[in-house]
Short mmCIF file of C-alpha atoms in Angstrom, two decimals:
data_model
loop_
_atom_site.label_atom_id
_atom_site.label_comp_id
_atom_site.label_asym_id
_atom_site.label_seq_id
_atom_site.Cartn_x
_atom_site.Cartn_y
_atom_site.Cartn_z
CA UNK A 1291 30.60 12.96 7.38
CA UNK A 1292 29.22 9.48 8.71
CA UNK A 1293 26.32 8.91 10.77
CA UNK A 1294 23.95 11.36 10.10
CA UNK A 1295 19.87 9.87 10.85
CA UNK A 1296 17.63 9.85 7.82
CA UNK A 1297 15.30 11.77 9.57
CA UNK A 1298 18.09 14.30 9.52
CA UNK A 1299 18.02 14.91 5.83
CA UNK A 1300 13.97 15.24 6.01
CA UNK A 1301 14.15 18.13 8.43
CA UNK A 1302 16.92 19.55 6.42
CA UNK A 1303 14.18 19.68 3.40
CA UNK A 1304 11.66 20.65 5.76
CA UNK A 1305 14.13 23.87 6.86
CA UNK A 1306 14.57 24.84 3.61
CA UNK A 1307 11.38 24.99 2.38
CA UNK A 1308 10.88 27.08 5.78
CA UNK A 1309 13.22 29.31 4.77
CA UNK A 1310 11.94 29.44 0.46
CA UNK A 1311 8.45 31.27 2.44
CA UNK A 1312 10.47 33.62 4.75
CA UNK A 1313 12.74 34.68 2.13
CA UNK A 1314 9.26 35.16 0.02
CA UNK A 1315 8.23 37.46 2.72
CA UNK A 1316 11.25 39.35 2.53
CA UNK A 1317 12.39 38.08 6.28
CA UNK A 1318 16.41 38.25 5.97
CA UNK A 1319 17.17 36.89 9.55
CA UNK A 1320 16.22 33.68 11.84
CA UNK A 1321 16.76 31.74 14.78
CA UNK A 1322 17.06 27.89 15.28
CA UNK A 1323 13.91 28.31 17.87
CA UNK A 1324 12.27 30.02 14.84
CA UNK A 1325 12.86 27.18 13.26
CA UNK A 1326 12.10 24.77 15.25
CA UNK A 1327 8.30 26.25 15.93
CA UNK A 1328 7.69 26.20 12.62
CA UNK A 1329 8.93 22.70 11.48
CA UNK A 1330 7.41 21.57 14.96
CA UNK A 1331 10.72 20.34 16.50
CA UNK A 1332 12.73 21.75 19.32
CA UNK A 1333 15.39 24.17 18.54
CA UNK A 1334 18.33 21.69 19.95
CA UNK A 1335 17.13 19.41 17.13
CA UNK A 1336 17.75 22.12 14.37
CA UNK A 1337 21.25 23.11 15.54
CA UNK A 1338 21.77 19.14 15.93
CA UNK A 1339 20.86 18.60 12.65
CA UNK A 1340 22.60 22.03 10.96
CA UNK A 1341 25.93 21.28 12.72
CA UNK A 1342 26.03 17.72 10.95
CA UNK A 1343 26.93 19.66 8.00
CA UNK A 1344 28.86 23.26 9.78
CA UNK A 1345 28.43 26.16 11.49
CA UNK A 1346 25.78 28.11 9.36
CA UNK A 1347 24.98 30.89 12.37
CA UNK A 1348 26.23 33.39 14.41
CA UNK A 1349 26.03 32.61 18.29
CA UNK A 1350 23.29 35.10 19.72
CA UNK A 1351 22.98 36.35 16.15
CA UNK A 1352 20.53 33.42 14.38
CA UNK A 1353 20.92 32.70 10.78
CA UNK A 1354 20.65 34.93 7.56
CA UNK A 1355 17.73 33.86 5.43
CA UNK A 1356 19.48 33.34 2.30
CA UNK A 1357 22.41 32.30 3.51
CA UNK A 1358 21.02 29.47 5.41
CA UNK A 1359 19.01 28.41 1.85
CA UNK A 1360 21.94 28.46 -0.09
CA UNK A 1361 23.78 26.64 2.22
CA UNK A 1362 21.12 23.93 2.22
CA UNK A 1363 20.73 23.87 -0.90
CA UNK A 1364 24.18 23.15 -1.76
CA UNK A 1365 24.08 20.57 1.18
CA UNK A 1366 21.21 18.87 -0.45
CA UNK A 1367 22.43 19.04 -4.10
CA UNK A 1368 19.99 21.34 -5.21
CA UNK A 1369 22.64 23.79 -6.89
CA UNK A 1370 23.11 21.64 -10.09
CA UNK A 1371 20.64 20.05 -12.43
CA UNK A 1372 18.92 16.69 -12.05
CA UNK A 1373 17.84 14.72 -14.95
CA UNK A 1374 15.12 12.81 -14.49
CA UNK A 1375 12.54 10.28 -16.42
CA UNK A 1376 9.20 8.93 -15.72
CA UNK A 1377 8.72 5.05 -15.42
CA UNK A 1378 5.05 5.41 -15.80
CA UNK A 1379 2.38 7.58 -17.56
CA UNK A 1380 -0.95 6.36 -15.86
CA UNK A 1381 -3.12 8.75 -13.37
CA UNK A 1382 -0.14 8.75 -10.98
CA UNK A 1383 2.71 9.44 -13.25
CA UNK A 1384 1.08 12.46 -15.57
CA UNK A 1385 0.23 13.79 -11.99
CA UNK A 1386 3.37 13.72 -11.57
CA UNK A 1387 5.13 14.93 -14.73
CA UNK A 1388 2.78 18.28 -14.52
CA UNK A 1389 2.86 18.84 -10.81
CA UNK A 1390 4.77 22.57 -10.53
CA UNK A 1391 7.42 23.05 -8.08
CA UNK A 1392 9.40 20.44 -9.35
CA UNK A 1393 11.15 22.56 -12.26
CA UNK A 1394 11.73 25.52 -9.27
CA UNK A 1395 14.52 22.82 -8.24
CA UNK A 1396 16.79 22.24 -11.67
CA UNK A 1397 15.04 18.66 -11.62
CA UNK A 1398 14.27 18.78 -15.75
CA UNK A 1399 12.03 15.60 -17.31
CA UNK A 1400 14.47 14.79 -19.93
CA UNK A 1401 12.07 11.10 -20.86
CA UNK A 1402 8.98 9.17 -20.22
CA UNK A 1403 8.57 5.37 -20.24
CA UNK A 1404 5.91 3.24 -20.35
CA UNK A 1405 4.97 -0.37 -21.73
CA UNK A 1406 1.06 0.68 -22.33
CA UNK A 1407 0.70 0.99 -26.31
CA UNK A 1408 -2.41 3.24 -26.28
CA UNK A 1409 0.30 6.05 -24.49
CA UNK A 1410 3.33 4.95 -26.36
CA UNK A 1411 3.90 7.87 -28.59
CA UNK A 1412 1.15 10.19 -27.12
CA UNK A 1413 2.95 13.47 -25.94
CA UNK A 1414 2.96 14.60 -21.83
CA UNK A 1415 4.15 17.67 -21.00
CA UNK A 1416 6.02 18.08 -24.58
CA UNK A 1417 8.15 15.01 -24.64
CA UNK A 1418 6.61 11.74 -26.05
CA UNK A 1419 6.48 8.48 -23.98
CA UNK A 1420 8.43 6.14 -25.11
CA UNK A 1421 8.61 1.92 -24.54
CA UNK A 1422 10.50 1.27 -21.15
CA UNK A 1423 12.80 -1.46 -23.73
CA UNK A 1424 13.95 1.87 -25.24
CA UNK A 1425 15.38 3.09 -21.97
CA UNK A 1426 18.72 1.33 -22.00
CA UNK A 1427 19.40 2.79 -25.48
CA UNK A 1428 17.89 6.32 -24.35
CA UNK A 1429 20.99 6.85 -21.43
CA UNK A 1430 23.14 6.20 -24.26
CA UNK A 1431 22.48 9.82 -25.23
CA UNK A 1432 21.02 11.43 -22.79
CA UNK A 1433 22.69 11.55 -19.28
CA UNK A 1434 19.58 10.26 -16.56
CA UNK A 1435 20.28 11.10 -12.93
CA UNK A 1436 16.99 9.64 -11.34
CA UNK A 1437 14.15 7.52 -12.27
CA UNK A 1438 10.51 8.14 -10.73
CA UNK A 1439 8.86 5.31 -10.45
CA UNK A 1440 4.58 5.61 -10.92
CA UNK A 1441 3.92 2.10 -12.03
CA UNK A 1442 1.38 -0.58 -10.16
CA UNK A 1443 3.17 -2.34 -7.69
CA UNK A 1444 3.17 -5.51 -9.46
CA UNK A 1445 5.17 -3.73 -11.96
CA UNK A 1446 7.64 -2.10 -9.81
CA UNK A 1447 10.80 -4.43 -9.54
CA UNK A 1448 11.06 -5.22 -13.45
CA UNK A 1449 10.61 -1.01 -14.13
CA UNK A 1450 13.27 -1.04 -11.32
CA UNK A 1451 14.90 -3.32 -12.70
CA UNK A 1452 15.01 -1.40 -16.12
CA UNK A 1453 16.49 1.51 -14.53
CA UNK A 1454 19.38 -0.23 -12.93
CA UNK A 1455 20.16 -1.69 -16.48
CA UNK A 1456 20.32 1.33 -17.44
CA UNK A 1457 22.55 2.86 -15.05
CA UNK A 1458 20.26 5.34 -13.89
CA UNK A 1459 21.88 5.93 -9.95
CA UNK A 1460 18.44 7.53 -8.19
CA UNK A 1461 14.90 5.74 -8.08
CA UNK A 1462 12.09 7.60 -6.62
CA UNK A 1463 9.92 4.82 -5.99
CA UNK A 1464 5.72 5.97 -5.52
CA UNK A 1465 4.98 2.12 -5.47
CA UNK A 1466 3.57 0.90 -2.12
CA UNK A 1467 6.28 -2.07 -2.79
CA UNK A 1468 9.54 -2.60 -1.54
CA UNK A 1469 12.39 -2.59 -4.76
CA UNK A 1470 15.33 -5.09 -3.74
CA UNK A 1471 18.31 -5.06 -5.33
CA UNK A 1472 18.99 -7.79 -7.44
CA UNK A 1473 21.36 -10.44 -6.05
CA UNK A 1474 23.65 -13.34 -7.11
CA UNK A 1475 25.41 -15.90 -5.84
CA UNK A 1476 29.35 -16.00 -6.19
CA UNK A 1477 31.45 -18.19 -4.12
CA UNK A 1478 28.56 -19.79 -1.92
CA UNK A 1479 27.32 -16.07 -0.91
CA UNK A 1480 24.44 -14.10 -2.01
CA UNK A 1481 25.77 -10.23 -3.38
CA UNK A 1482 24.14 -7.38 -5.27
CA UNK A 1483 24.54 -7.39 -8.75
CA UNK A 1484 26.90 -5.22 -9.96
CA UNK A 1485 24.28 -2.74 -11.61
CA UNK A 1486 22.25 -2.18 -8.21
CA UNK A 1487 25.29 -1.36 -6.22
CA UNK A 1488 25.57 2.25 -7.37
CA UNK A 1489 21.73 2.63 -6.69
CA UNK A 1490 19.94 4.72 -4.07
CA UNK A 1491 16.67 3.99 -3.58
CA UNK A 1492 13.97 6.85 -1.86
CA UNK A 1493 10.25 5.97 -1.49
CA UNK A 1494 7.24 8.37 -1.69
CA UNK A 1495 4.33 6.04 -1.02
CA UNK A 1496 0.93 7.83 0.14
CA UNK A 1497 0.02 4.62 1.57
CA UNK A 1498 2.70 4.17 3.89
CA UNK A 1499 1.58 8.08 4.91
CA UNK A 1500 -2.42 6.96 5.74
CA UNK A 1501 -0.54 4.18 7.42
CA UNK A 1502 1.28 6.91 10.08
CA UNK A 1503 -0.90 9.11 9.90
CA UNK A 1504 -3.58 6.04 11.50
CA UNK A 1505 -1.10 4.93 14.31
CA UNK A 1506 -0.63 9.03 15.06
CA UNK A 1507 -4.14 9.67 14.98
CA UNK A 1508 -4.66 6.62 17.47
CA UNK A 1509 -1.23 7.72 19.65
CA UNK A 1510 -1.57 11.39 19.30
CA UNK A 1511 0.95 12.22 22.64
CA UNK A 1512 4.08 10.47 20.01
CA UNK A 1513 3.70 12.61 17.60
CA UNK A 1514 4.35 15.82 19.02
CA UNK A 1515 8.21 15.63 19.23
CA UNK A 1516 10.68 13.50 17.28
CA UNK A 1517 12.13 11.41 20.08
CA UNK A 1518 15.13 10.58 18.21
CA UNK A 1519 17.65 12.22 19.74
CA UNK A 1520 16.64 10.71 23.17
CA UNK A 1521 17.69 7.50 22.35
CA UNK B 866 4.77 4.08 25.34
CA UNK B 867 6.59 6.96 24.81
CA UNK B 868 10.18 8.27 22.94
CA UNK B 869 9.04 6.15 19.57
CA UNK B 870 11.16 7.04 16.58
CA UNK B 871 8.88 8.58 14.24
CA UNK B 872 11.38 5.91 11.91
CA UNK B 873 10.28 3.37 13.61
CA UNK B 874 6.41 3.84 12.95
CA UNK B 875 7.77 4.33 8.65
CA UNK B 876 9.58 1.04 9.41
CA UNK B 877 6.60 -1.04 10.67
CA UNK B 878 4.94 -0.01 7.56
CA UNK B 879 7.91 -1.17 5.55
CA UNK B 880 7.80 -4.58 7.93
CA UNK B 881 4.05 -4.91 7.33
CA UNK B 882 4.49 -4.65 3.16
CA UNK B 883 7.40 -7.46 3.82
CA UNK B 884 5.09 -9.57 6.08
CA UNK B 885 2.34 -9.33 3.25
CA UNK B 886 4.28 -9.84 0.71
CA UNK B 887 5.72 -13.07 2.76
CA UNK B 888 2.51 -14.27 2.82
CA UNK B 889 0.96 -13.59 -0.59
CA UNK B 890 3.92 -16.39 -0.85
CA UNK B 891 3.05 -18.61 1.12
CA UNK B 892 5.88 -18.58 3.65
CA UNK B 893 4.84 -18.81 7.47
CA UNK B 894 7.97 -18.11 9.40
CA UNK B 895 10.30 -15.49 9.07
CA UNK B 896 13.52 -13.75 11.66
CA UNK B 897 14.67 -10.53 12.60
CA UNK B 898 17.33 -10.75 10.02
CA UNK B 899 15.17 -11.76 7.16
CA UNK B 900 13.06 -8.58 7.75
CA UNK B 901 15.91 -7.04 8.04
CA UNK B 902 17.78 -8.09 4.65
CA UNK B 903 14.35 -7.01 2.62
CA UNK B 904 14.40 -4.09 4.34
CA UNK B 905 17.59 -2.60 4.15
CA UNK B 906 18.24 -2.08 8.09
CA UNK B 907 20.21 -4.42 10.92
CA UNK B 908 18.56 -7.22 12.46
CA UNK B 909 19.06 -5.31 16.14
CA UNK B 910 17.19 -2.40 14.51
CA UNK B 911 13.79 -5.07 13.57
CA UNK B 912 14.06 -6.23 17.16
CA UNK B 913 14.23 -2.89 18.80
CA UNK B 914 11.69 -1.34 16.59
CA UNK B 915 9.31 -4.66 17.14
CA UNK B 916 10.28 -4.37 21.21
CA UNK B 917 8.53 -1.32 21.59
CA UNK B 918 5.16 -2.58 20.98
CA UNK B 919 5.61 -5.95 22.93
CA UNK B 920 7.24 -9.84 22.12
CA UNK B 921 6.11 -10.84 18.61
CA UNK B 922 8.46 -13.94 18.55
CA UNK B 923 10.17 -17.09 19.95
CA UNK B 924 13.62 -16.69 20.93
CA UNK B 925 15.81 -19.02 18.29
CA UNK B 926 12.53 -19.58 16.67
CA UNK B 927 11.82 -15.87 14.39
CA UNK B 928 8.22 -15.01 14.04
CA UNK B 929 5.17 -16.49 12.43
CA UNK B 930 3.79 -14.74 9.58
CA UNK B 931 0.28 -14.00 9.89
CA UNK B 932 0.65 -13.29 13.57
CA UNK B 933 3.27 -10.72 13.44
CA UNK B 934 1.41 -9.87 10.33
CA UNK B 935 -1.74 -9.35 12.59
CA UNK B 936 -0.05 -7.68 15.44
CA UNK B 937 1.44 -4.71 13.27
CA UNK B 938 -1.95 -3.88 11.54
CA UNK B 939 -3.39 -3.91 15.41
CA UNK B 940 -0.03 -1.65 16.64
CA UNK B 941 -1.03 0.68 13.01
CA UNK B 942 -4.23 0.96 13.75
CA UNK B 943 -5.28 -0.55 10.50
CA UNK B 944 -7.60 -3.37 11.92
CA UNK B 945 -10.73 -0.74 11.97
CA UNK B 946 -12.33 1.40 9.07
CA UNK B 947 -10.93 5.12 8.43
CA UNK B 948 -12.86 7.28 6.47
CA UNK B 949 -11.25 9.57 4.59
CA UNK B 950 -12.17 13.19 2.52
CA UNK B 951 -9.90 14.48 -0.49
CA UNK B 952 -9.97 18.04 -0.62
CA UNK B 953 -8.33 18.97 -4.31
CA UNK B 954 -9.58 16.71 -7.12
CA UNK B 955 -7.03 18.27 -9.62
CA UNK B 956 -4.51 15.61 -11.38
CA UNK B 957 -2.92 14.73 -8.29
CA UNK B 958 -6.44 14.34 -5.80
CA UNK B 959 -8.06 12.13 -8.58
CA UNK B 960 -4.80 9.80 -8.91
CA UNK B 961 -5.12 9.33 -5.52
CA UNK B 962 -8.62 9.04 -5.42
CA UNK B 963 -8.52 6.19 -8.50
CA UNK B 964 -5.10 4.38 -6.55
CA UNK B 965 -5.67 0.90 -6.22
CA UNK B 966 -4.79 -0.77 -2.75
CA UNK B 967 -5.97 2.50 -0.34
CA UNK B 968 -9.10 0.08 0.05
CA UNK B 969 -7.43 -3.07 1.38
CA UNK B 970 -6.38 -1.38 3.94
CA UNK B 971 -10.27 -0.24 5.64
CA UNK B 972 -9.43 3.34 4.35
CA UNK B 973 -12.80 4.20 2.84
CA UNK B 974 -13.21 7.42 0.82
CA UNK B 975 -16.79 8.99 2.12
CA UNK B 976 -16.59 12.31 0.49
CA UNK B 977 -14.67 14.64 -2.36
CA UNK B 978 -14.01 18.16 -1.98
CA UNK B 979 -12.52 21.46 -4.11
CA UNK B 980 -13.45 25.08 -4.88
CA UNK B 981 -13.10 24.43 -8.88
CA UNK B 982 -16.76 25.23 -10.36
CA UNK B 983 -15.85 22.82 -13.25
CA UNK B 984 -15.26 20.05 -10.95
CA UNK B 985 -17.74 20.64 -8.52
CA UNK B 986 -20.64 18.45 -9.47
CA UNK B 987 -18.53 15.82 -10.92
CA UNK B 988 -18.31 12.33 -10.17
CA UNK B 989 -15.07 10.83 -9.52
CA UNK B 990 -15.09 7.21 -8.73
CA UNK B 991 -18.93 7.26 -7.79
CA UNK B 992 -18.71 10.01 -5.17
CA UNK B 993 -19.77 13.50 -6.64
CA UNK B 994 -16.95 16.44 -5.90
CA UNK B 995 -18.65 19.15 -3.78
CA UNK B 996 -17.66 22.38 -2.65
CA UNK B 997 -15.24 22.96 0.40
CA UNK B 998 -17.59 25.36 2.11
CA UNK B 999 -19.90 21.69 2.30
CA UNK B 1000 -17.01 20.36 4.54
CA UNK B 1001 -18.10 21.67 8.07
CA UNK B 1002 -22.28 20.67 7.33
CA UNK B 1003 -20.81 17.14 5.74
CA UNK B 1004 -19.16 15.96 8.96
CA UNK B 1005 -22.06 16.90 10.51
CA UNK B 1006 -23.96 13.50 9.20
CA UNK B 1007 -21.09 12.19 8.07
CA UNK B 1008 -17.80 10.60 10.10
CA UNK B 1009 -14.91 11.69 8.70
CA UNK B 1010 -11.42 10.27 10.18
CA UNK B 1011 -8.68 11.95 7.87
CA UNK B 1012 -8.41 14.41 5.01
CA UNK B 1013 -6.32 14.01 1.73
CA UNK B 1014 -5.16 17.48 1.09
CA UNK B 1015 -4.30 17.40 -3.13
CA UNK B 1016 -4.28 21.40 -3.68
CA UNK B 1017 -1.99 23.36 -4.99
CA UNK B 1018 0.60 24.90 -1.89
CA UNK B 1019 -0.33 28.07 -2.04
CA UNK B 1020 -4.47 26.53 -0.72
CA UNK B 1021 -3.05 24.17 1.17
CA UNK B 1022 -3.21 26.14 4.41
CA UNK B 1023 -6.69 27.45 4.11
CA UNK B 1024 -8.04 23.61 2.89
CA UNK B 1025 -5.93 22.74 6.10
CA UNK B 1026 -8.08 25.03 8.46
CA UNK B 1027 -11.32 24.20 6.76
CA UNK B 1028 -10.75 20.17 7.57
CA UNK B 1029 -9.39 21.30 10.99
CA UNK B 1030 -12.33 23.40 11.31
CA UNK B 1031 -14.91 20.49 10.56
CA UNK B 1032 -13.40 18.36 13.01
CA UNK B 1033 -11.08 15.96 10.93
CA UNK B 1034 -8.81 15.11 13.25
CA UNK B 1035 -5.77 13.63 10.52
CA UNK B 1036 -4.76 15.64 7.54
CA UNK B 1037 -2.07 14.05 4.97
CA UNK B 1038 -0.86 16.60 3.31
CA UNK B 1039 0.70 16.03 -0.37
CA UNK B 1040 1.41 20.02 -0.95
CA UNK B 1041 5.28 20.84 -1.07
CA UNK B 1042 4.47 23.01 1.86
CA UNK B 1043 4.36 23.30 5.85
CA UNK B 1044 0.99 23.45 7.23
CA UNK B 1045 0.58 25.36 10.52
CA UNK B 1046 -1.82 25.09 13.35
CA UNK B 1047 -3.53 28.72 13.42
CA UNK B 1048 -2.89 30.46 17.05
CA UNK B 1049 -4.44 32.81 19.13
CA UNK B 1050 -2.76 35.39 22.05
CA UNK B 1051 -3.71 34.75 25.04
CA UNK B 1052 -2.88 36.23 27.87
CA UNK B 1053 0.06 37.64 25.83
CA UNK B 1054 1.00 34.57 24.89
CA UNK B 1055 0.54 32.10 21.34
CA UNK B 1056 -1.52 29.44 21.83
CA UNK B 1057 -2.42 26.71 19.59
CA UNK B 1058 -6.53 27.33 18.98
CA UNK B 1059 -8.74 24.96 20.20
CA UNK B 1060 -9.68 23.48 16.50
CA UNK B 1061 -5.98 22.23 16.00
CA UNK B 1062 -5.44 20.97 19.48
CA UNK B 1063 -5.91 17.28 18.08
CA UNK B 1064 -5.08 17.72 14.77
CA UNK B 1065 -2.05 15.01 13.50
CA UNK B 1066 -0.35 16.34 10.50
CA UNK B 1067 1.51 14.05 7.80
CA UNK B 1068 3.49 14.51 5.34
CA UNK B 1069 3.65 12.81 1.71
CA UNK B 1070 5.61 15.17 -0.40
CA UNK B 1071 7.52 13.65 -3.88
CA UNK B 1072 9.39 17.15 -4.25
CA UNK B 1073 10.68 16.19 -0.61
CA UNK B 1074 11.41 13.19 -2.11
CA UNK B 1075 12.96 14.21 -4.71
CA UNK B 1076 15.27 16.25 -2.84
CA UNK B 1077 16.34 13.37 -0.16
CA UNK B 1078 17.06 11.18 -3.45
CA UNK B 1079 19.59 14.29 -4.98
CA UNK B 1080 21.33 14.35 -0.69
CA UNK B 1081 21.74 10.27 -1.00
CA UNK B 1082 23.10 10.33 -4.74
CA UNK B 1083 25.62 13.05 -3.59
CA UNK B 1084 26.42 10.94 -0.58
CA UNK B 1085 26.13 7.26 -1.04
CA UNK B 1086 28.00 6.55 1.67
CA UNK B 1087 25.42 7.73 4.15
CA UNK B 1088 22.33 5.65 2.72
CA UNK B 1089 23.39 2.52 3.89
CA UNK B 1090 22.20 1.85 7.11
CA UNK B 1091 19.74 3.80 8.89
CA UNK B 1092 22.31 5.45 11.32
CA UNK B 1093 19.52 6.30 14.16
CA UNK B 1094 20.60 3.81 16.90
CA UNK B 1095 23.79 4.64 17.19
CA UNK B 1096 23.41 8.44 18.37
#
């Protein structure tokens, strides 16, 4: 399984979450043109992107609701439990840790970090925050899967930073900065660190979206199919 | 220009953060693979991207800053003023309403909108939050370029068709969920109505996020590279 376009894995999350409201109105049975209207793609696109991962339908015969979801969600690792903690307790990040939907997927808030004293200690959500110098010694004892990042941006590659250290594997970054992976030089050449090579980095940054969603607004006739697979 | 990789326009914005971040240091020259290194793509992929909007640089010589710098925020359509409506000043509307940087960028928030009584009335960084049923009258004396859509999912598609309804012609959405374009039969067939006919829709979902992050931790292997050019 090599090769497969970012943009890929966005329309598989986009499918699902397609078929999360059919299911919720009890529709058992779909077709990759259903699809497709509804995630506003063609329907070669959906069987392009499905078959990356195996043959989910029947020919003639579409796809059954949940067997499609479940078969997405296993794709997408959403069929185990994620533990995650918050790098960041301002506006952003209590937005965050109480925004619903996120529990519906087995990703469970297990910590919260920050470096601000006056919300050291205060409780979010039921756990306390704690001082991001604490982290390291936290994922001694409690096994992190992913760190979301809500801090400034001038903040963002020493909280990323923290997170490495502390072998966490996933950053969510919501930072309109770009987190590079720390480097040294051995033998003359420049390599990642050894704690940033296990790291996946994903960014969630509304102002990158106002940023699209300008060039779209001014270039509306590119935005109405991915050309991607014209290339 | 047509057939633009809707990754290309997220990778311009990623370029642009590099190219400001360049210069906040003072450097004035930069190449294809230096963009490329901070970014986390191939040098071929910053040239091709860059090719589609014209010749930024010197052969042998890379680009200068501020120019290229310049050129992007023309491409993005961030060298003019957008102004922008939040509809949903829960948590997650007034952490985007209070997010520092939005402004640097000409993105100017003229108006703030929800269908809580206790908000209504409210200020929220100087503007006062009025009702959404106001929307339609308020672009009436007021321009209005995109809408911030902070409800919960299950409003989203109503707050959708009241900013669609009113004329706004760009909705970011930040609700888990898909928005659709209402239609009409005509002539025994769906149309698109006339109100959504130039209506861009973006997305800026963390749960999304979230789940792309869980795909890439699973698969490690496939976060590498972008893996778009070679299809």
């Amino acid at each position: 399984m090599t090769g497969i376009p970012t943009a890929t894995i966005s329309r598989l999350v986009t499918y699902l979450r397609i078929l999360e409201g059919l299911e919720a109105q009890d529709v058992s049975r779909t077709s990759s043109g259903d699809l497709a209207e509804r995630a506003g793609v063609t329907a070669f696109q959906v069987r392009k992107d499905l078959a990356y991962f195996g043959r989910f339908g029947t020919r003639g015969m579409g796809y059954t609701v949940p067997i499609l979801k479940r078969e997405l969600l296993r794709v997408l690792g959403l069929n185990q439990t994620w533990n995650v903690v918050i790098v960041g307790l301002g506006r952003l990040g209590q937005a965050i840790a109480n925004y619903p939907g996120a529990s519906d997927y087995q990703f469970q808030y297990v910590g919260l970090f920050d470096v601000n004293p006056e919300l050291i200690g205060q409780n979010v959500r039921g756990l306390p925050v704690r001082h991001v110098d604490e982290l390291r010694e936290f994922t001694r004892t409690t096994r992190v899967d992913m760190g979301f990042l809500a801090v400034p941006p001038e903040r963002a590659q020493d909280a990323a930073q923290s997170l490495a250290d502390a072998g966490v594997r996933g950053i969510l970054n919501f930072a309109p900065t770009v987190i590079q992976p720390r480097t040294l030089e051995r033998s003359g050449q420049q390599e990642i660190s050894d704690e940033w090579r296990a790291v996946i980095v994903e960014n969630v940054d509304f102002l990158a979206g106002m940023k699209r969603l300008a060039f779209y607004i001014l270039n509306p006739h590119l935005s109405t199919v991915d050309t991607e697979e014209t290339e």
